[in-house]
PDB file of C-alpha atoms and ligand atoms in Angstrom:
ATOM      1  CA  MET W   1       0.627   0.241  -0.049  1.00 94.00           C
ATOM      2  CA  LYS W   2       0.915   3.488  -0.986  1.00 97.00           C
ATOM      3  CA  LYS W   3       1.791   5.474   2.253  1.00 97.00           C
ATOM      4  CA  ASN W   4       1.227   9.417   0.490  1.00 98.00           C
ATOM      5  CA  TRP W   5      -2.288   9.082   0.455  1.00 98.00           C
ATOM      6  CA  CYS W   6      -4.231  12.540  -0.877  1.00 98.00           C
ATOM      7  CA  ALA W   7      -7.966  11.407   0.831  1.00 98.00           C
ATOM      8  CA  ALA W   8     -10.632  13.974   0.598  1.00 98.00           C
ATOM      9  CA  ASN W   9     -13.528  13.838   3.441  1.00 98.00           C
ATOM     10  CA  TRP W  10     -16.140  15.306   1.861  1.00 98.00           C
ATOM     11  CA  LYS W  11     -18.601  15.230   5.048  1.00 98.00           C
ATOM     12  CA  LEU W  12     -22.588  15.587   4.808  1.00 98.00           C
ATOM     13  CA  ASN W  13     -21.424  17.318   1.610  1.00 98.00           C
ATOM     14  CA  LYS W  14     -22.401  16.731  -2.502  1.00 98.00           C
ATOM     15  CA  SER W  15     -25.661  14.265  -3.635  1.00 98.00           C
ATOM     16  CA  PRO W  16     -24.795  11.354  -6.795  1.00 98.00           C
ATOM     17  CA  ASN W  17     -25.207  13.875  -9.032  1.00 98.00           C
ATOM     18  CA  GLU W  18     -22.769  16.913  -7.819  1.00 98.00           C
ATOM     19  CA  ALA W  19     -20.410  13.283  -7.159  1.00 98.00           C
ATOM     20  CA  LYS W  20     -20.300  12.460 -10.633  1.00 98.00           C
ATOM     21  CA  ALA W  21     -19.666  15.525 -11.787  1.00 98.00           C
ATOM     22  CA  PHE W  22     -16.357  16.222  -9.760  1.00 98.00           C
ATOM     23  CA  LEU W  23     -15.576  13.270 -10.438  1.00 98.00           C
ATOM     24  CA  GLN W  24     -15.818  13.766 -14.340  1.00 97.00           C
ATOM     25  CA  GLU W  25     -13.674  16.537 -14.273  1.00 97.00           C
ATOM     26  CA  PHE W  26     -11.621  14.636 -11.238  1.00 98.00           C
ATOM     27  CA  LEU W  27     -10.469  11.754 -13.272  1.00 97.00           C
ATOM     28  CA  ALA W  28      -9.971  13.319 -16.504  1.00 95.00           C
ATOM     29  CA  GLN W  29      -6.637  15.096 -14.995  1.00 95.00           C
ATOM     30  CA  ALA W  30      -6.003  12.296 -12.713  1.00 94.00           C
ATOM     31  CA  LYS W  31      -4.009   9.934 -14.614  1.00 93.00           C
ATOM     32  CA  LYS W  32      -1.195  11.699 -14.087  1.00 95.00           C
ATOM     33  CA  LEU W  33      -1.217  11.241 -10.749  1.00 97.00           C
ATOM     34  CA  LYS W  34       1.427   9.205  -8.381  1.00 97.00           C
ATOM     35  CA  CYS W  35      -0.544   9.786  -5.057  1.00 98.00           C
ATOM     36  CA  GLN W  36      -2.940   7.395  -3.339  1.00 98.00           C
ATOM     37  CA  THR W  37      -6.174   9.651  -4.272  1.00 98.00           C
ATOM     38  CA  VAL W  38      -8.781   8.873  -2.101  1.00 98.00           C
ATOM     39  CA  ILE W  39     -12.830  10.177  -1.319  1.00 98.00           C
ATOM     40  CA  TYR W  40     -15.332   9.320   1.180  1.00 98.00           C
ATOM     41  CA  PRO W  41     -18.096  10.378   0.553  1.00 98.00           C
ATOM     42  CA  GLN W  42     -21.200  11.172   2.008  1.00 97.00           C
ATOM     43  CA  ASN W  43     -23.175   7.547   2.192  1.00 96.00           C
ATOM     44  CA  PHE W  44     -26.449   8.211  -0.591  1.00 97.00           C
ATOM     45  CA  SER W  45     -23.071   8.619  -2.912  1.00 98.00           C
ATOM     46  CA  CYS W  46     -21.166   5.926  -2.200  1.00 97.00           C
ATOM     47  CA  THR W  47     -22.546   4.128  -5.189  1.00 97.00           C
ATOM     48  CA  THR W  48     -22.013   6.659  -8.104  1.00 98.00           C
ATOM     49  CA  VAL W  49     -18.899   7.027  -6.264  1.00 98.00           C
ATOM     50  CA  ALA W  50     -18.081   3.280  -6.879  1.00 98.00           C
ATOM     51  CA  GLU W  51     -19.697   3.368 -10.106  1.00 97.00           C
ATOM     52  CA  GLN W  52     -17.465   6.216 -11.744  1.00 97.00           C
ATOM     53  CA  THR W  53     -13.790   4.993  -9.878  1.00 97.00           C
ATOM     54  CA  GLN W  54     -14.218   1.809 -10.796  1.00 96.00           C
ATOM     55  CA  GLY W  55     -11.353   0.218 -13.336  1.00 95.00           C
ATOM     56  CA  THR W  56      -9.127   3.428 -11.608  1.00 96.00           C
ATOM     57  CA  ASP W  57      -6.704   4.062  -9.126  1.00 96.00           C
ATOM     58  CA  VAL W  58      -8.816   6.018  -7.052  1.00 97.00           C
ATOM     59  CA  PHE W  59     -10.091   4.527  -3.822  1.00 98.00           C
ATOM     60  CA  TRP W  60     -13.340   5.074  -1.367  1.00 98.00           C
ATOM     61  CA  GLY W  61     -14.742   4.571   1.838  1.00 98.00           C
ATOM     62  CA  ALA W  62     -16.952   5.712   3.567  1.00 98.00           C
ATOM     63  CA  GLN W  63     -17.341   7.798   6.937  1.00 98.00           C
ATOM     64  CA  ASN W  64     -18.240   6.262   9.300  1.00 97.00           C
ATOM     65  CA  CYS W  65     -19.517   2.441   9.479  1.00 97.00           C
ATOM     66  CA  TYR W  66     -21.751   0.626  13.128  1.00 97.00           C
ATOM     67  CA  TYR W  67     -19.743  -2.287  14.683  1.00 97.00           C
ATOM     68  CA  GLU W  68     -21.733  -5.257  14.027  1.00 96.00           C
ATOM     69  CA  ASP W  69     -22.402  -6.687  10.470  1.00 95.00           C
ATOM     70  CA  SER W  70     -26.105  -6.685  10.981  1.00 95.00           C
ATOM     71  CA  GLY W  71     -28.742  -6.908  12.839  1.00 96.00           C
ATOM     72  CA  ALA W  72     -31.719  -5.041  14.541  1.00 97.00           C
ATOM     73  CA  PHE W  73     -29.692  -1.747  14.425  1.00 97.00           C
ATOM     74  CA  THR W  74     -31.909   1.338  12.468  1.00 97.00           C
ATOM     75  CA  GLY W  75     -30.090   4.037  10.371  1.00 95.00           C
ATOM     76  CA  GLU W  76     -26.901   1.732  10.296  1.00 96.00           C
ATOM     77  CA  ASN W  77     -23.998   0.332   8.625  1.00 96.00           C
ATOM     78  CA  SER W  78     -21.084  -1.784   8.663  1.00 97.00           C
ATOM     79  CA  SER W  79     -17.792  -3.088   7.359  1.00 98.00           C
ATOM     80  CA  THR W  80     -19.345  -5.877   5.245  1.00 97.00           C
ATOM     81  CA  ILE W  81     -21.890  -3.953   3.129  1.00 97.00           C
ATOM     82  CA  LEU W  82     -19.287  -1.516   2.578  1.00 97.00           C
ATOM     83  CA  LYS W  83     -16.656  -3.984   1.200  1.00 97.00           C
ATOM     84  CA  GLU W  84     -19.419  -5.136  -1.238  1.00 97.00           C
ATOM     85  CA  MET W  85     -20.027  -2.228  -2.595  1.00 96.00           C
ATOM     86  CA  GLY W  86     -15.916  -2.407  -3.162  1.00 96.00           C
ATOM     87  CA  ALA W  87     -14.525   0.186  -1.028  1.00 98.00           C
ATOM     88  CA  THR W  88     -11.709   0.026   0.127  1.00 98.00           C
ATOM     89  CA  THR W  89     -11.462   2.212   2.859  1.00 98.00           C
ATOM     90  CA  VAL W  90     -13.526   3.414   5.753  1.00 98.00           C
ATOM     91  CA  LEU W  91     -12.787   6.407   8.138  1.00 98.00           C
ATOM     92  CA  ILE W  92     -12.780   6.172  11.439  1.00 98.00           C
ATOM     93  CA  GLY W  93     -13.313   8.435  14.453  1.00 98.00           C
ATOM     94  CA  HIS W  94     -13.481  12.234  12.572  1.00 98.00           C
ATOM     95  CA  SER W  95     -13.670  14.353  15.581  1.00 97.00           C
ATOM     96  CA  GLU W  96     -16.911  15.368  14.069  1.00 97.00           C
ATOM     97  CA  ARG W  97     -18.367  11.102  14.837  1.00 97.00           C
ATOM     98  CA  ARG W  98     -16.691  12.485  18.520  1.00 96.00           C
ATOM     99  CA  SER W  99     -18.045  15.645  19.547  1.00 95.00           C
ATOM    100  CA  LEU W 100     -21.449  15.304  17.674  1.00 97.00           C
ATOM    101  CA  PHE W 101     -22.264  11.964  17.505  1.00 96.00           C
ATOM    102  CA  SER W 102     -21.096  11.399  21.148  1.00 96.00           C
ATOM    103  CA  GLU W 103     -18.539   8.258  19.436  1.00 97.00           C
ATOM    104  CA  THR W 104     -15.843   7.602  22.020  1.00 97.00           C
ATOM    105  CA  ASP W 105     -12.683   5.385  21.617  1.00 96.00           C
ATOM    106  CA  GLU W 106     -14.290   2.099  23.241  1.00 95.00           C
ATOM    107  CA  ASP W 107     -17.219   2.124  19.832  1.00 96.00           C
ATOM    108  CA  ILE W 108     -13.791   3.462  18.036  1.00 97.00           C
ATOM    109  CA  ALA W 109     -11.710   0.453  18.355  1.00 97.00           C
ATOM    110  CA  LYS W 110     -14.859  -1.509  17.912  1.00 97.00           C
ATOM    111  CA  LYS W 111     -15.304  -0.515  14.991  1.00 97.00           C
ATOM    112  CA  ILE W 112     -11.073  -0.659  13.906  1.00 97.00           C
ATOM    113  CA  LYS W 113     -11.695  -4.212  14.157  1.00 97.00           C
ATOM    114  CA  SER W 114     -14.838  -5.197  12.756  1.00 97.00           C
ATOM    115  CA  ALA W 115     -13.166  -2.387   9.450  1.00 98.00           C
ATOM    116  CA  THR W 116     -10.206  -4.757  10.066  1.00 97.00           C
ATOM    117  CA  GLN W 117     -12.329  -8.330   9.557  1.00 97.00           C
ATOM    118  CA  ALA W 118     -13.605  -7.374   6.809  1.00 97.00           C
ATOM    119  CA  GLY W 119     -10.886  -6.945   4.452  1.00 98.00           C
ATOM    120  CA  LEU W 120     -11.223  -2.690   5.172  1.00 98.00           C
ATOM    121  CA  VAL W 121      -8.479  -0.381   5.689  1.00 98.00           C
ATOM    122  CA  PRO W 122      -9.291   1.733   8.835  1.00 98.00           C
ATOM    123  CA  LEU W 123      -8.575   5.660   8.918  1.00 98.00           C
ATOM    124  CA  LEU W 124      -8.059   6.548  12.461  1.00 98.00           C
ATOM    125  CA  CYS W 125      -9.022  10.008  13.310  1.00 98.00           C
ATOM    126  CA  ILE W 126      -6.980  11.685  16.110  1.00 98.00           C
ATOM    127  CA  GLY W 127      -6.596  15.010  17.411  1.00 98.00           C
ATOM    128  CA  GLU W 128      -6.788  17.152  20.269  1.00 97.00           C
ATOM    129  CA  LEU W 129      -8.729  20.017  21.584  1.00 96.00           C
ATOM    130  CA  GLU W 130      -8.154  23.443  21.373  1.00 94.00           C
ATOM    131  CA  SER W 131      -7.761  23.853  25.069  1.00 95.00           C
ATOM    132  CA  GLU W 132      -6.202  20.543  25.309  1.00 96.00           C
ATOM    133  CA  ARG W 133      -2.884  21.447  23.147  1.00 95.00           C
ATOM    134  CA  GLU W 134      -3.352  24.587  25.482  1.00 93.00           C
ATOM    135  CA  SER W 135      -3.032  22.928  28.847  1.00 96.00           C
ATOM    136  CA  GLY W 136      -0.010  20.660  27.233  1.00 96.00           C
ATOM    137  CA  LYS W 137      -2.269  17.425  27.567  1.00 97.00           C
ATOM    138  CA  THR W 138      -1.512  16.523  24.268  1.00 97.00           C
ATOM    139  CA  GLU W 139       0.460  13.861  23.861  1.00 97.00           C
ATOM    140  CA  GLU W 140      -1.923  12.030  27.136  1.00 97.00           C
ATOM    141  CA  LYS W 141      -4.677  12.821  24.936  1.00 97.00           C
ATOM    142  CA  LEU W 142      -2.996  11.111  21.291  1.00 98.00           C
ATOM    143  CA  LEU W 143      -1.839   8.454  23.449  1.00 98.00           C
ATOM    144  CA  ILE W 144      -4.748   7.561  25.209  1.00 97.00           C
ATOM    145  CA  GLN W 145      -6.818   7.981  21.693  1.00 98.00           C
ATOM    146  CA  LEU W 146      -4.211   5.845  19.968  1.00 98.00           C
ATOM    147  CA  GLU W 147      -4.055   3.255  22.750  1.00 97.00           C
ATOM    148  CA  LYS W 148      -7.571   2.684  23.541  1.00 97.00           C
ATOM    149  CA  ALA W 149      -8.397   2.031  19.210  1.00 97.00           C
ATOM    150  CA  LEU W 150      -5.346   0.193  18.429  1.00 96.00           C
ATOM    151  CA  THR W 151      -5.503  -2.244  21.242  1.00 86.00           C
ATOM    152  CA  GLY W 152      -5.871  -5.452  19.567  1.00 86.00           C
ATOM    153  CA  PHE W 153      -4.699  -4.874  15.912  1.00 94.00           C
ATOM    154  CA  ASP W 154      -3.650  -7.165  13.838  1.00 94.00           C
ATOM    155  CA  THR W 155      -0.337  -4.996  13.003  1.00 94.00           C
ATOM    156  CA  SER W 156      -0.246  -7.576   9.650  1.00 95.00           C
ATOM    157  CA  ARG W 157      -3.097  -5.769   8.304  1.00 96.00           C
ATOM    158  CA  PRO W 158      -2.871  -2.333   7.033  1.00 97.00           C
ATOM    159  CA  LEU W 159      -3.966   0.984   9.050  1.00 98.00           C
ATOM    160  CA  VAL W 160      -4.065   4.524   8.525  1.00 98.00           C
ATOM    161  CA  ILE W 161      -3.857   7.692  10.694  1.00 98.00           C
ATOM    162  CA  ALA W 162      -4.870  10.984  10.135  1.00 98.00           C
ATOM    163  CA  TYR W 163      -3.518  13.633  13.190  1.00 98.00           C
ATOM    164  CA  GLU W 164      -6.553  16.649  12.467  1.00 97.00           C
ATOM    165  CA  PRO W 165      -6.105  19.156  15.709  1.00 96.00           C
ATOM    166  CA  VAL W 166     -10.041  20.013  16.300  1.00 94.00           C
ATOM    167  CA  TRP W 167      -8.848  23.830  16.689  1.00 94.00           C
ATOM    168  CA  ALA W 168      -7.928  23.298  12.916  1.00 92.00           C
ATOM    169  CA  ILE W 169     -10.658  22.199  11.170  1.00 91.00           C
ATOM    170  CA  GLY W 170     -12.864  24.063   9.171  1.00 88.00           C
ATOM    171  CA  THR W 171     -11.496  26.626  11.186  1.00 90.00           C
ATOM    172  CA  GLY W 172      -8.793  27.974   8.267  1.00 86.00           C
ATOM    173  CA  LYS W 173      -6.308  27.763  11.282  1.00 87.00           C
ATOM    174  CA  VAL W 174      -3.500  25.272  10.131  1.00 86.00           C
ATOM    175  CA  ALA W 175      -1.201  23.441  12.671  1.00 89.00           C
ATOM    176  CA  THR W 176       1.823  25.290  11.822  1.00 94.00           C
ATOM    177  CA  PRO W 177       4.586  22.603  10.077  1.00 96.00           C
ATOM    178  CA  GLU W 178       6.411  21.956  13.196  1.00 96.00           C
ATOM    179  CA  ILE W 179       3.609  22.056  15.586  1.00 96.00           C
ATOM    180  CA  ALA W 180       2.539  19.422  12.333  1.00 97.00           C
ATOM    181  CA  GLU W 181       5.259  17.793  12.836  1.00 98.00           C
ATOM    182  CA  ASN W 182       6.483  17.015  16.213  1.00 97.00           C
ATOM    183  CA  THR W 183       3.048  15.721  16.867  1.00 98.00           C
ATOM    184  CA  HIS W 184       3.871  13.300  13.867  1.00 98.00           C
ATOM    185  CA  LEU W 185       6.936  12.024  15.058  1.00 98.00           C
ATOM    186  CA  TYR W 186       5.074  11.707  18.798  1.00 98.00           C
ATOM    187  CA  ILE W 187       2.287   9.439  16.536  1.00 98.00           C
ATOM    188  CA  ARG W 188       5.165   8.019  15.249  1.00 98.00           C
ATOM    189  CA  GLU W 189       6.906   6.871  18.226  1.00 98.00           C
ATOM    190  CA  THR W 190       4.231   6.005  20.104  1.00 98.00           C
ATOM    191  CA  LEU W 191       2.994   3.566  17.526  1.00 97.00           C
ATOM    192  CA  SER W 192       6.841   2.414  17.997  1.00 97.00           C
ATOM    193  CA  GLU W 193       5.779   1.172  21.733  1.00 96.00           C
ATOM    194  CA  ILE W 194       2.383   0.072  20.526  1.00 96.00           C
ATOM    195  CA  PHE W 195       3.261  -1.793  18.045  1.00 96.00           C
ATOM    196  CA  ASN W 196       7.036  -2.330  16.487  1.00 96.00           C
ATOM    197  CA  PRO W 197       9.533  -0.037  15.024  1.00 97.00           C
ATOM    198  CA  GLU W 198       8.686  -1.649  11.328  1.00 97.00           C
ATOM    199  CA  THR W 199       4.571  -0.326  11.469  1.00 96.00           C
ATOM    200  CA  ALA W 200       5.639   3.004  12.818  1.00 97.00           C
ATOM    201  CA  GLU W 201       7.124   3.227   9.988  1.00 97.00           C
ATOM    202  CA  GLN W 202       4.890   1.467   7.486  1.00 97.00           C
ATOM    203  CA  THR W 203       2.074   3.494   9.040  1.00 98.00           C
ATOM    204  CA  PRO W 204       1.011   6.598   6.954  1.00 98.00           C
ATOM    205  CA  LEU W 205       0.097   9.735   9.116  1.00 98.00           C
ATOM    206  CA  LEU W 206      -2.126  11.904   7.149  1.00 98.00           C
ATOM    207  CA  TYR W 207      -2.137  15.761   8.669  1.00 98.00           C
ATOM    208  CA  GLY W 208      -5.937  16.821   7.835  1.00 97.00           C
ATOM    209  CA  GLY W 209      -6.642  20.865   9.391  1.00 96.00           C
ATOM    210  CA  SER W 210      -7.401  22.757   6.915  1.00 94.00           C
ATOM    211  CA  VAL W 211      -4.862  21.864   4.173  1.00 97.00           C
ATOM    212  CA  LYS W 212      -4.934  24.021   0.943  1.00 97.00           C
ATOM    213  CA  PRO W 213      -2.941  24.527  -2.086  1.00 98.00           C
ATOM    214  CA  GLU W 214      -1.579  27.604  -0.549  1.00 97.00           C
ATOM    215  CA  ASN W 215      -0.048  25.279   3.048  1.00 97.00           C
ATOM    216  CA  ALA W 216       0.616  21.957   1.594  1.00 97.00           C
ATOM    217  CA  GLU W 217       3.610  22.066   0.368  1.00 97.00           C
ATOM    218  CA  GLU W 218       5.361  23.316   3.483  1.00 97.00           C
ATOM    219  CA  LEU W 219       2.989  20.887   5.525  1.00 97.00           C
ATOM    220  CA  GLY W 220       4.085  18.241   2.971  1.00 97.00           C
ATOM    221  CA  SER W 221       7.801  18.091   3.119  1.00 97.00           C
ATOM    222  CA  GLN W 222       7.670  17.911   6.409  1.00 97.00           C
ATOM    223  CA  PRO W 223       9.481  14.071   7.009  1.00 97.00           C
ATOM    224  CA  ASN W 224       6.989  12.697   9.216  1.00 98.00           C
ATOM    225  CA  ILE W 225       3.673  14.250   7.526  1.00 98.00           C
ATOM    226  CA  ASP W 226       2.910  11.350   4.551  1.00 98.00           C
ATOM    227  CA  GLY W 227      -0.148  12.804   2.939  1.00 98.00           C
ATOM    228  CA  PHE W 228      -3.115  14.553   4.092  1.00 98.00           C
ATOM    229  CA  LEU W 229      -7.031  14.478   4.751  1.00 98.00           C
ATOM    230  CA  ILE W 230      -8.414  17.634   3.449  1.00 98.00           C
ATOM    231  CA  GLY W 231     -12.209  18.343   4.110  1.00 97.00           C
ATOM    232  CA  GLY W 232     -13.024  22.021   2.286  1.00 97.00           C
ATOM    233  CA  ALA W 233      -9.970  21.877  -0.332  1.00 98.00           C
ATOM    234  CA  SER W 234     -11.354  18.575  -1.604  1.00 98.00           C
ATOM    235  CA  LEU W 235     -14.656  20.117  -3.159  1.00 98.00           C
ATOM    236  CA  ALA W 236     -13.147  21.826  -5.869  1.00 98.00           C
ATOM    237  CA  ALA W 237     -12.138  19.319  -7.731  1.00 98.00           C
ATOM    238  CA  GLU W 238      -9.118  21.786  -9.443  1.00 97.00           C
ATOM    239  CA  SER W 239      -7.659  22.442  -5.396  1.00 98.00           C
ATOM    240  CA  PHE W 240      -7.965  18.758  -5.104  1.00 98.00           C
ATOM    241  CA  LEU W 241      -5.823  18.184  -7.428  1.00 98.00           C
ATOM    242  CA  LYS W 242      -3.207  20.746  -6.883  1.00 98.00           C
ATOM    243  CA  ILE W 243      -3.032  19.514  -3.119  1.00 98.00           C
ATOM    244  CA  ALA W 244      -2.636  16.160  -4.884  1.00 98.00           C
ATOM    245  CA  GLU W 245       0.231  17.492  -7.403  1.00 98.00           C
ATOM    246  CA  ILE W 246       2.205  19.548  -4.577  1.00 98.00           C
ATOM    247  CA  LEU W 247       1.838  15.844  -2.818  1.00 98.00           C
ATOM    248  CA  ASP W 248       3.616  13.785  -5.765  1.00 97.00           C
ATOM    249  CA  ARG W 249       6.301  16.048  -5.561  1.00 97.00           C
ATOM    250  CA  THR W 250       6.798  16.828  -1.943  1.00 97.00           C
ATOM    251  CA  ASN W 251       5.921  12.252  -1.609  1.00 96.00           C
ATOM    252  CA  PRO W 252       7.126  10.935  -4.348  1.00 93.00           C
ATOM    253  CA  SER W 253       5.682   7.201  -4.405  1.00 83.00           C
TER     254      SER W 253
HETATM  255  P1  LIG A   1     -11.465  20.516   6.764  1.00 58.35           P
HETATM  256  O1  LIG A   1     -11.442  19.213   7.613  1.00 58.35           O
HETATM  257  O2  LIG A   1      -9.763  20.669   6.132  1.00 58.35           O
HETATM  258  O3  LIG A   1     -11.912  21.289   6.073  1.00 58.35           O
HETATM  259  O4  LIG A   1     -10.556  21.753   7.166  1.00 58.35           O
HETATM  260  C1  LIG A   1     -10.204  18.695   7.310  1.00 58.35           C
HETATM  261  C2  LIG A   1     -11.072  17.511   8.198  1.00 58.35           C
HETATM  262  O5  LIG A   1     -12.606  17.366   8.922  1.00 58.35           O
HETATM  263  O6  LIG A   1     -11.029  15.979   7.403  1.00 58.35           O
END
């Protein structure tokens, strides 16, 4: 699996028709890209994205999954169904899921397990609140999130982690390259302790939080930033393509 993921988190945006229009524009130019592009559409647009990206190198996945495969869980979606639909990956533990939908680290651990068992690549999102960074509690918070989510993870399976400081998501307040790099280094070292140095080195560490074409070069040039998870700037094919092109330069495959 490539390490340089350029992933679009569309959140609750883009109907199936809008997703199709985006992909027609994006795919016309995506062939030259070397990085791993990934789209996380909202659920009802997944089928359209699956159809449009079939036969291309673009991965897609859902923004959430439930940890049970089937049963009386109204409104939920399972990893096994996602896999059957052709998804490669699933976003787990995004800060909006944690804060708006009360997802706990325990739920997240179960979701990672079910995604892995279904053969999906979990993209685990972690990050601290602004108050936690200001009071020097960033590392403590990230350690808890990593340990709780990853206990018992089978390291023979692929995993991707996105560091998304909550204060930088959708705020236009991007982490400085220094803050992002230092935090990524801490995550890499923690993965080495939880698992082993080889797994830590192989795991793609993405930065997310107000990534744009204007700041991608400096962030992508940091040694421990392997790729990006992009919200707002992934909604226009042009800016998503620009960021992917920058990643191709800073993190060649
Ligand atoms: P943003 O969102 O790029 O709009 O800050 C990132 C995310 O929530 O994944």
